[in-house]
Each structure stands twice: as C-alpha cells, then as structure tokens.
Tab-separated table of C-alpha atoms in Angstrom:
chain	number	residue	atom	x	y	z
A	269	UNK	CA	120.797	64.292	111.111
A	270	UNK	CA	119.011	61.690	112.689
A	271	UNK	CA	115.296	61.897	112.923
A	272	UNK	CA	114.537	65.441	115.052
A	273	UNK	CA	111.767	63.981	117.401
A	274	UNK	CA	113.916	60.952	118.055
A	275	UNK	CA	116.315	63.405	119.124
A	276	UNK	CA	114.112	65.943	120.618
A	277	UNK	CA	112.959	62.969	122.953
A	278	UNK	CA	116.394	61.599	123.205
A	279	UNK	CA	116.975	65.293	124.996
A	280	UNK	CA	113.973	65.290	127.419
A	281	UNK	CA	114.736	61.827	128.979
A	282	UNK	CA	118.653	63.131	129.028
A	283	UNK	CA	117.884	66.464	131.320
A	284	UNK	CA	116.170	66.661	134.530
A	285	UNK	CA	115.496	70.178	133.899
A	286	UNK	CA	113.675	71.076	131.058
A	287	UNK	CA	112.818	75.149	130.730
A	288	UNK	CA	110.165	75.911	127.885
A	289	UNK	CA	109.556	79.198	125.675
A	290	UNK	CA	107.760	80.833	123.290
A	291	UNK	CA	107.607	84.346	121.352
A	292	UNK	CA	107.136	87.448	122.473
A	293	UNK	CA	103.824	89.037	122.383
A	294	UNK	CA	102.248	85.482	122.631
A	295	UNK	CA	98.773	83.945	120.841
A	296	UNK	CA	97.146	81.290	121.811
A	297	UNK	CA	99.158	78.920	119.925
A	298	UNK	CA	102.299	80.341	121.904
A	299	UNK	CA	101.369	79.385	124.857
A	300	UNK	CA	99.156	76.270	123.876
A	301	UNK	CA	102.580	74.734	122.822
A	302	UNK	CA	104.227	76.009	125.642
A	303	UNK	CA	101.915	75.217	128.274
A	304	UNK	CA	101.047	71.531	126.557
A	305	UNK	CA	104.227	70.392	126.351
A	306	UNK	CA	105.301	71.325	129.721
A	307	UNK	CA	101.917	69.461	131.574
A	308	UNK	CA	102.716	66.423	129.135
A	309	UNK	CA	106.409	66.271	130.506
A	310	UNK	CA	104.885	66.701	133.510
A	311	UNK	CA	102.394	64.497	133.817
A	312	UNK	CA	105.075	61.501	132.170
A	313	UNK	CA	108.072	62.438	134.324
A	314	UNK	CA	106.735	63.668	137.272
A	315	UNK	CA	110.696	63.795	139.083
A	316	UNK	CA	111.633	66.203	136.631
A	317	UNK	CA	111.583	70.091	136.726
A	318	UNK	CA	109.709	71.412	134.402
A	319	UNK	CA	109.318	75.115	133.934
A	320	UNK	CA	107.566	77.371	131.388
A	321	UNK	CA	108.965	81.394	131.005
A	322	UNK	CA	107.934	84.319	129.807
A	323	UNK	CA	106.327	87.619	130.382
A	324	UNK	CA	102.796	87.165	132.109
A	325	UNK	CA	99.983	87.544	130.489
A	326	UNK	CA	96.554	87.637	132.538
A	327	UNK	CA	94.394	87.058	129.273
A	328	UNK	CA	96.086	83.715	129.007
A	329	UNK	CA	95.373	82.108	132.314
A	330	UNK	CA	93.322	80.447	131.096
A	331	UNK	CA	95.185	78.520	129.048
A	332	UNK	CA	98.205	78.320	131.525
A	333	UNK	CA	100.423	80.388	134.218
A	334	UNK	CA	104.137	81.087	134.201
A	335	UNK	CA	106.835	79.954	136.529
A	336	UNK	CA	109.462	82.264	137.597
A	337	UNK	CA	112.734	81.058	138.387
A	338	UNK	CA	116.032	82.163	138.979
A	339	UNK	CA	119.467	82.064	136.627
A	340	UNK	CA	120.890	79.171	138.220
A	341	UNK	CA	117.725	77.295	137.238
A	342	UNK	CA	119.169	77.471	133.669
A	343	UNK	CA	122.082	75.810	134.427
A	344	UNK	CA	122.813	72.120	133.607
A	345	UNK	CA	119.062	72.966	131.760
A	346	UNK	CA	117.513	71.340	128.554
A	347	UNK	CA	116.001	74.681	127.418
A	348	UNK	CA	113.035	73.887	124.389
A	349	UNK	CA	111.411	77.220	122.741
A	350	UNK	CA	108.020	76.223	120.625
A	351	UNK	CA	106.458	78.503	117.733
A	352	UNK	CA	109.255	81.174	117.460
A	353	UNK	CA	110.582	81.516	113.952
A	354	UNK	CA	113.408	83.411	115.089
A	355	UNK	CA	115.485	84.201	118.625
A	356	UNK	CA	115.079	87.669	118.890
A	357	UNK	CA	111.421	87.132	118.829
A	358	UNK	CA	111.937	84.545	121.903
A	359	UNK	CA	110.730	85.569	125.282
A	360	UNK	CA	112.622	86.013	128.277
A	361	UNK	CA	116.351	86.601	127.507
A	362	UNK	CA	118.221	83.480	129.077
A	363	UNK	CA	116.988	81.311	126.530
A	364	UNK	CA	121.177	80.951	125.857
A	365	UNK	CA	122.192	79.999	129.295
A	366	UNK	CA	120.710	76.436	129.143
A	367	UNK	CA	123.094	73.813	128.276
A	368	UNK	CA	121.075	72.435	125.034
A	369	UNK	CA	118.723	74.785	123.063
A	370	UNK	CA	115.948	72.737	120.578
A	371	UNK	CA	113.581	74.654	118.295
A	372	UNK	CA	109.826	73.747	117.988
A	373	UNK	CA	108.290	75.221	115.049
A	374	UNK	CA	105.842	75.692	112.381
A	375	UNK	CA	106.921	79.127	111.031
A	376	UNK	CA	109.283	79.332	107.734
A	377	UNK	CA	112.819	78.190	108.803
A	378	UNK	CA	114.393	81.404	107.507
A	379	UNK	CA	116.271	81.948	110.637
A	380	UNK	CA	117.527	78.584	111.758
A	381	UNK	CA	118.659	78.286	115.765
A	382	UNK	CA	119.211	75.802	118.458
A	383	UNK	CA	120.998	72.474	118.712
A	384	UNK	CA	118.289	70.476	116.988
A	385	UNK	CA	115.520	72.295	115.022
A	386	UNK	CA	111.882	70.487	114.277
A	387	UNK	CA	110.312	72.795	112.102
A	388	UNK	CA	106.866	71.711	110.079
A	389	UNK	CA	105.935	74.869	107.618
A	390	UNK	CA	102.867	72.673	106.759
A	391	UNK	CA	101.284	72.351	110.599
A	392	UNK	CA	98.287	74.546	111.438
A	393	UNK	CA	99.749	75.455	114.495
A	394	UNK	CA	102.670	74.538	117.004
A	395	UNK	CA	100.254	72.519	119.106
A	396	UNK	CA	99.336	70.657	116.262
A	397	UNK	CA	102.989	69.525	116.521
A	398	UNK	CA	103.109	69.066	120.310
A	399	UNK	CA	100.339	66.425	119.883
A	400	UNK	CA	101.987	64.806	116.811
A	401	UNK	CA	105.146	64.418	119.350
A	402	UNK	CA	103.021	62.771	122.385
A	403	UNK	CA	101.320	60.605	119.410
A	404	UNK	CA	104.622	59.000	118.565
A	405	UNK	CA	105.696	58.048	121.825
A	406	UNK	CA	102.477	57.678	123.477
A	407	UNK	CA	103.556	54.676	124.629
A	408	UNK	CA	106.171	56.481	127.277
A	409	UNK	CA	104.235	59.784	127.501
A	410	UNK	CA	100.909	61.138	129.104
A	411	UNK	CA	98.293	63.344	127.709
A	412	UNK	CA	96.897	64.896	130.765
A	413	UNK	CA	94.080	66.830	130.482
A	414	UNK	CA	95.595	70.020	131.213
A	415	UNK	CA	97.720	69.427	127.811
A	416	UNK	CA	94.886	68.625	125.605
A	417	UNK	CA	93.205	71.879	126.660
A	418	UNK	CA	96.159	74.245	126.003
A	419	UNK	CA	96.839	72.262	122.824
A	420	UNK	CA	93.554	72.549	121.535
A	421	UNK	CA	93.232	76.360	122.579
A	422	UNK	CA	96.606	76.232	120.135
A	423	UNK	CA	95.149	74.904	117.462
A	424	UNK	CA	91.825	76.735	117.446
A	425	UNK	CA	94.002	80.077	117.836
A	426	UNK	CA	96.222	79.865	115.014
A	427	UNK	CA	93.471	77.972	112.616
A	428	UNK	CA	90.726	81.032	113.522
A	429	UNK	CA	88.751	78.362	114.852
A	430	UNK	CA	89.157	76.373	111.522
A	431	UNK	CA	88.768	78.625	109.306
A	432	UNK	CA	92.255	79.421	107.928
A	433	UNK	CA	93.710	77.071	104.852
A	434	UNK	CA	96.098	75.506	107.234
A	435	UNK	CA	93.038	73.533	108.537
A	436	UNK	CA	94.001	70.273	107.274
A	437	UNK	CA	92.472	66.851	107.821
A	438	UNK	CA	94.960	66.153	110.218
A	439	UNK	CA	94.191	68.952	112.223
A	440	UNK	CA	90.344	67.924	112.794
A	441	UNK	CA	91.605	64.042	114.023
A	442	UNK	CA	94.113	65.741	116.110
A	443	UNK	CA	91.399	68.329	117.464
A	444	UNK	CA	88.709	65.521	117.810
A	445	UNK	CA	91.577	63.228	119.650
A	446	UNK	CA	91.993	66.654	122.115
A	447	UNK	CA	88.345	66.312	123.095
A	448	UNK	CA	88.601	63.074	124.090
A	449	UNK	CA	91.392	63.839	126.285
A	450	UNK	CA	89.041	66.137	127.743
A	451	UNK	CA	89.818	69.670	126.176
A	452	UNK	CA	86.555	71.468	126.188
A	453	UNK	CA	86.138	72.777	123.111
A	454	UNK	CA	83.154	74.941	123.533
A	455	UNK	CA	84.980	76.514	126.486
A	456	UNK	CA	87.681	77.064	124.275
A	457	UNK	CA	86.220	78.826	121.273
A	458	UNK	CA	84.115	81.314	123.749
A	459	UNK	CA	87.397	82.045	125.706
A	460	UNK	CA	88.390	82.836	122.277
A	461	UNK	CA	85.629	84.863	120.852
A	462	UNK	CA	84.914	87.154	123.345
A	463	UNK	CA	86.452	90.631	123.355
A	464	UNK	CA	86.202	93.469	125.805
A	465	UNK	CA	83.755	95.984	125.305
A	466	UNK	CA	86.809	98.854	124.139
A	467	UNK	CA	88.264	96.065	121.321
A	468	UNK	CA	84.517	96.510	120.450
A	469	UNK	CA	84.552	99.781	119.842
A	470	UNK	CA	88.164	99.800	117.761
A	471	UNK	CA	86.651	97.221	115.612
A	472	UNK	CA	83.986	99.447	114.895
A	473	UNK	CA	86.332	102.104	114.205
A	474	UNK	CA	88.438	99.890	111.855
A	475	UNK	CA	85.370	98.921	109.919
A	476	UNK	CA	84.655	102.365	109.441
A	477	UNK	CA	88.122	103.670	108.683
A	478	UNK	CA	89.107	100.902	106.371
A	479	UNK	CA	90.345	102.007	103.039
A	480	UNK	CA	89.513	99.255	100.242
A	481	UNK	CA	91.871	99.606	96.930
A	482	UNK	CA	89.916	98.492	93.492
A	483	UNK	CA	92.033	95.025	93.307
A	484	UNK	CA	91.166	94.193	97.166
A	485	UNK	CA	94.085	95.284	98.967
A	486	UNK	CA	92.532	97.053	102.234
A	487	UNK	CA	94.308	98.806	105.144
A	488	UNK	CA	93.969	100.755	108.612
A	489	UNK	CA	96.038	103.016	110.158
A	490	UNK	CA	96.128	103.414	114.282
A	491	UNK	CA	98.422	105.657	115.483
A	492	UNK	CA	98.657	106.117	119.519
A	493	UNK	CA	96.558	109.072	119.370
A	494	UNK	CA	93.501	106.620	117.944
A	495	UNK	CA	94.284	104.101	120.623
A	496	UNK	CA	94.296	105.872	123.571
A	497	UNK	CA	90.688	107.565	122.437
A	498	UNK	CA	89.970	103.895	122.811
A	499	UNK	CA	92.130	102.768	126.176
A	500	UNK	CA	94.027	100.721	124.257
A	501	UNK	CA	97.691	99.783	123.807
A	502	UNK	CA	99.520	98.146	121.199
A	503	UNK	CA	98.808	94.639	122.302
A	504	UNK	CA	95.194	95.032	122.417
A	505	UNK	CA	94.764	95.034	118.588
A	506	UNK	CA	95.627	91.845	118.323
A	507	UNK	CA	91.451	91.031	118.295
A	508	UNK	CA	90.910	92.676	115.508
A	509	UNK	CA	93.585	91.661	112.924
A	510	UNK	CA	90.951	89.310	111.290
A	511	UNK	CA	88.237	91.908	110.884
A	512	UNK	CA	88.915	92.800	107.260
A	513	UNK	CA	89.269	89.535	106.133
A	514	UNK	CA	84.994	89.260	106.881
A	515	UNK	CA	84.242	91.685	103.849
A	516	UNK	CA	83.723	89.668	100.865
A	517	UNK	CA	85.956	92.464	98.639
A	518	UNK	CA	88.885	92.335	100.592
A	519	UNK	CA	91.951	90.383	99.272
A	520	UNK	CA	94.776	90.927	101.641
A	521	UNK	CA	95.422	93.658	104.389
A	522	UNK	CA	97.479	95.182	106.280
A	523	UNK	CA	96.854	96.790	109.850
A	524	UNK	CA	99.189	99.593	110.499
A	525	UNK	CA	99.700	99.883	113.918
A	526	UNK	CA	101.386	103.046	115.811
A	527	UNK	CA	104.297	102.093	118.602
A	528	UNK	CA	105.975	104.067	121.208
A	529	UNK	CA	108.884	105.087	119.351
A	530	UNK	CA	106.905	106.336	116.435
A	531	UNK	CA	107.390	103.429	113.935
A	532	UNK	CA	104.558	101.044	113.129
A	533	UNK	CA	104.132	97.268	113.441
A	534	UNK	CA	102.312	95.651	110.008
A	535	UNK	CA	100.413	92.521	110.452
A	536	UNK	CA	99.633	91.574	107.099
A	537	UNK	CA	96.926	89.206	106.562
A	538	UNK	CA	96.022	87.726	103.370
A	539	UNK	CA	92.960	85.073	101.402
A	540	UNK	CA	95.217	84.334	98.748
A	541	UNK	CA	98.382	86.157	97.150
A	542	UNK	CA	101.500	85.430	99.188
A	543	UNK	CA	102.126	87.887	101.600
A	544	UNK	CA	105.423	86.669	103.491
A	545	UNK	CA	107.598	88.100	100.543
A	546	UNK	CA	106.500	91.534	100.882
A	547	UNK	CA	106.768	90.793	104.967
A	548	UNK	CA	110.670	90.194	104.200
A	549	UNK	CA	111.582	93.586	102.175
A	550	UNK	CA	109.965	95.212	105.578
A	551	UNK	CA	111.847	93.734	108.380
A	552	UNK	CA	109.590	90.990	108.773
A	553	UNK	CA	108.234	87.646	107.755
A	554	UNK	CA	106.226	84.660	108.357
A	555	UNK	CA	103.515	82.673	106.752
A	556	UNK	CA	102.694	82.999	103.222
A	557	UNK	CA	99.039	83.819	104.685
A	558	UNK	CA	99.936	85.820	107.521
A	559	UNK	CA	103.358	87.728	107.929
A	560	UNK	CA	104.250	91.105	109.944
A	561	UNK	CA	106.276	93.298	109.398
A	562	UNK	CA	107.860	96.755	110.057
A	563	UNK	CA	107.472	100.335	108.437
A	564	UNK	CA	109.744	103.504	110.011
A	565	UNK	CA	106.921	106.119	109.148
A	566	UNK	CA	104.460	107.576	106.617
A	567	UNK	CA	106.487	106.710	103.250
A	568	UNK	CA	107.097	102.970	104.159
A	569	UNK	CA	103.843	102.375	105.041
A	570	UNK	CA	102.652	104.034	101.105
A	571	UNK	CA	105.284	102.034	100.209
A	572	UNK	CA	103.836	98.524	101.794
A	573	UNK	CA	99.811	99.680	100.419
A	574	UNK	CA	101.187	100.191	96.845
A	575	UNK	CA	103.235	96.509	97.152
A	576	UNK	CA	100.306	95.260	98.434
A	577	UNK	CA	97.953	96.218	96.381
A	578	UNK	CA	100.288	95.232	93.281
A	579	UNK	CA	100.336	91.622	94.888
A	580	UNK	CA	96.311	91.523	94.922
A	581	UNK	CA	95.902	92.981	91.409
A	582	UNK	CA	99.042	90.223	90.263
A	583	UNK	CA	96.913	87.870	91.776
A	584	UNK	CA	93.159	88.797	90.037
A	585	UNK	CA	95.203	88.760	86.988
A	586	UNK	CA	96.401	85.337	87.658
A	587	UNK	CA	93.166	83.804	87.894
C-alpha cells in the first residue's frame, strides 16, 4: 500500500464531507485528535463540511463541542475515526454509513478496520499524529489556533503532562511547535489538573483502601455502593487512575471498577512490566503501559491481582 498519509490526504481533498470520531468514553487525547483535525480541515478548506460526532461531554468543552447531524449527512461522506484501537469502542454508531472509513491511531493494531489504517504504536498520543500529518503538508494545510490547543490538550492528556515513557523528543518539538501556534499551555495543564471536590474525596478513599502486594502489584476495588457514597458514576474515576502510580512501592495496578450490570471495568496501569498481555486474556487490551480490561465478578478479578502480581514479581526478578 502506498504511503497511508499520502492516502489519508488523497481522501480529504477527494470528499466534501468529512465526519470525524473517536472512542467511547473519551480522554483528552480523544477529542484533541478529533477536535484538531477537524479545525485544521477547517481552517484549510473552508467549503467543505466538516463535522465531529459523538456523545457530549461538558468536561470537554473546553477542548471542543460536538456537531449533531442527521443520517443523510453520512452519505456520499469521508468518515475518519482518530485514537480508537478497535470499532466497537468507536462512538456514535454510523461510523459504517460513510462511503470511505480511515483509521487514525496510536493504539496496538490488534484489531485492524477501515479502508486505509495509519496506526503509530510508538506516538505519545493521537494528536501527536494529527500534528505530524499538518507538518507534512503544511504547505496546503492550516494550523489554526483552535487546532494547536486541542492538539496540545491531546498530547499533555495521554503523556500525564510528560510524564509517561511515551514522552519522546519528538513529542516536546511538537508540543513547543503547539505553543507557538498559540495553544496555551498553562491553560491547558490547569484544565487538566483540577478535579472536583467529590474526585477529591475518592482519591482519598483509594489511597486509603489500596492494597499493596510484596512485589508491587497494588489494587482498588469500587463497587457502586462506594461510588454513590461519593456522587460518583463510573466515568468519574477516570481522575484518579494515576493515583497509585505516585507511591514509590507500587509497580503496576489495577483499579477495579463496579458497572451497572454487576461486572467490573480494569484499567490497568503499569511503571514497567508489560501489562497489555494480561489486558488480552481479560477482554481487553491496549498499551504495554496502560491496558483495560474486563472481569465478570469476584473470581476474575483474584484472578487478574494474582496475574498481576506474578508479572511485577517476573519483573523484580528480571532486573
């Protein structure tokens, strides 16, 4: 196959209706893609339609709004979906009914889809990529200001403000080249860093409940009952995934957390053994540094501590 951003931007000047995605339950980086490509397509074809989907989130207005439009928009539509590893994970259903489908992304490519697939394993983030795209045809495209500010929201999301191992010296050019455009990046990281006062209070909770395993595996369990003492649903945990990681003992972790049905989602988090492995045998998957996953009730979830803690004490051993 030919070069994918060649073809990618072969696409985009093709359609005069372009209709972006992202995942489901989106980060920052989500919809810093999203958002970023859209106001760069935007901005550099100003006669096109240009529309970005999914399910509304009011934390992220921030970074951007979504559009709502109808099914016919989809027709005769170029439809792109950024930093979504797999389609069921894509937001907003009628990601199909577009007449080309082209996958952005930076997760493993373990479940390939779409007409032409870009996928860089090695990128901090999905914005990271978005940029690298504008960069090689910057002489046709514009980086409005909008788009560096998404992008860099992107970036600083999915690289916990630089402190991830993803963080490469690409990513810091890329991020400086973002505040030139006019992303503020002091905005940014405060947008990022602030939580309301009940996340608070759960990550309290979670530092006090946290059950650390001799070879640095560590783990949390919130079921509903925890979460509603708190006013909290499902998707308000997201906050305090990275909490664990702080303590100097802990290896890898895993935050159990409760859903409606009675199952629990896993987000698995990790400063060193590979973690996307154990993510796999659990309905799940990702990065080798930060996977989810899936456990049907009390015995998976002993089941994902004990393979946990195996991988940290394989690890130790290692070094």
């Amino acid at each position: 196959m030919a070069d994918p951003l060649t073809a990618i931007f072969e696409q985009i000047k093709k359609y005069n209706k372009i209709i972006i995605h992202r995942h489901q339950r989106p980060d920052p980086d989500a919809i810093g893609s999203q958002v970023g490509l859209a106001e760069i397509l935007r901005a550099s074809f100003p006669y096109k339609q240009i529309c970005v989907v999914g399910k509304h989130i009011p934390g992220f207005d921030w970074i951007g709004e979504m559009d709502t439009i109808d099914n016919q928009t989809f027709d005769d539509a170029l439809v792109i979906v950024t930093d979504t590893a797999n389609a069921p994970r894509i937001d907003d259903r009628r990601f199909d009914n577009g007449d080309e489908l082209i996958k952005i992304d930076h997760h493993p490519n373990d479940e390939p889809f779409g007409d032409i697939m870009w996928v860089e394993p090695d990128a901090s983030s999905c914005s990271e990529m978005i940029y690298s795209f504008y960069q090689r045809f910057a002489k046709e495209l514009t980086l409005p200001q909008k788009a560096a500010h998404a992008l860099y929201a992107g970036i600083i999301g999915d690289t916990g403000r630089f402190l991830y191992p993803a963080t490469t010296p690409r990513t810091m050019l890329v991020a400086g080249s973002l505040m030139a455009a006019g992303a503020n990046a002091a905005e940014i990281s405060q947008h990022e860093n602030e939580i309301t006062l009940p996340v608070a209070r759960l990550s309290a909770y979670v530092y006090e409940n946290l059950q650390i395993l001799d070879n640095g595996a560590a783990y949390v369990i919130l079921t509903n009952e925890i979460l509603e003492q708190f006013g909290l649903t499902e998707a308000g945990t997201s906050a305090i995934v990275s909490l664990p990681g702080r303590i100097h003992d802990v290896l890898a972790w895993a935050i159990f957390v409760e859903q409606e049905d009675g199952h629990y989602r896993i987000r698995l988090r990790s400063k060193g053994p590979t973690i996307n492995e154990l993510a796999k045998q659990h309905d799940g998957g990702g990065h080798p540094l930060a996977s989810g996953a899936k456990a049907k009730d009390e015995a998976e979830i002993k089941q994902v501590i004990d393979e946990l803690d195996q991988l940290t004490q394989s690890y130790a051993n290692q070094k």
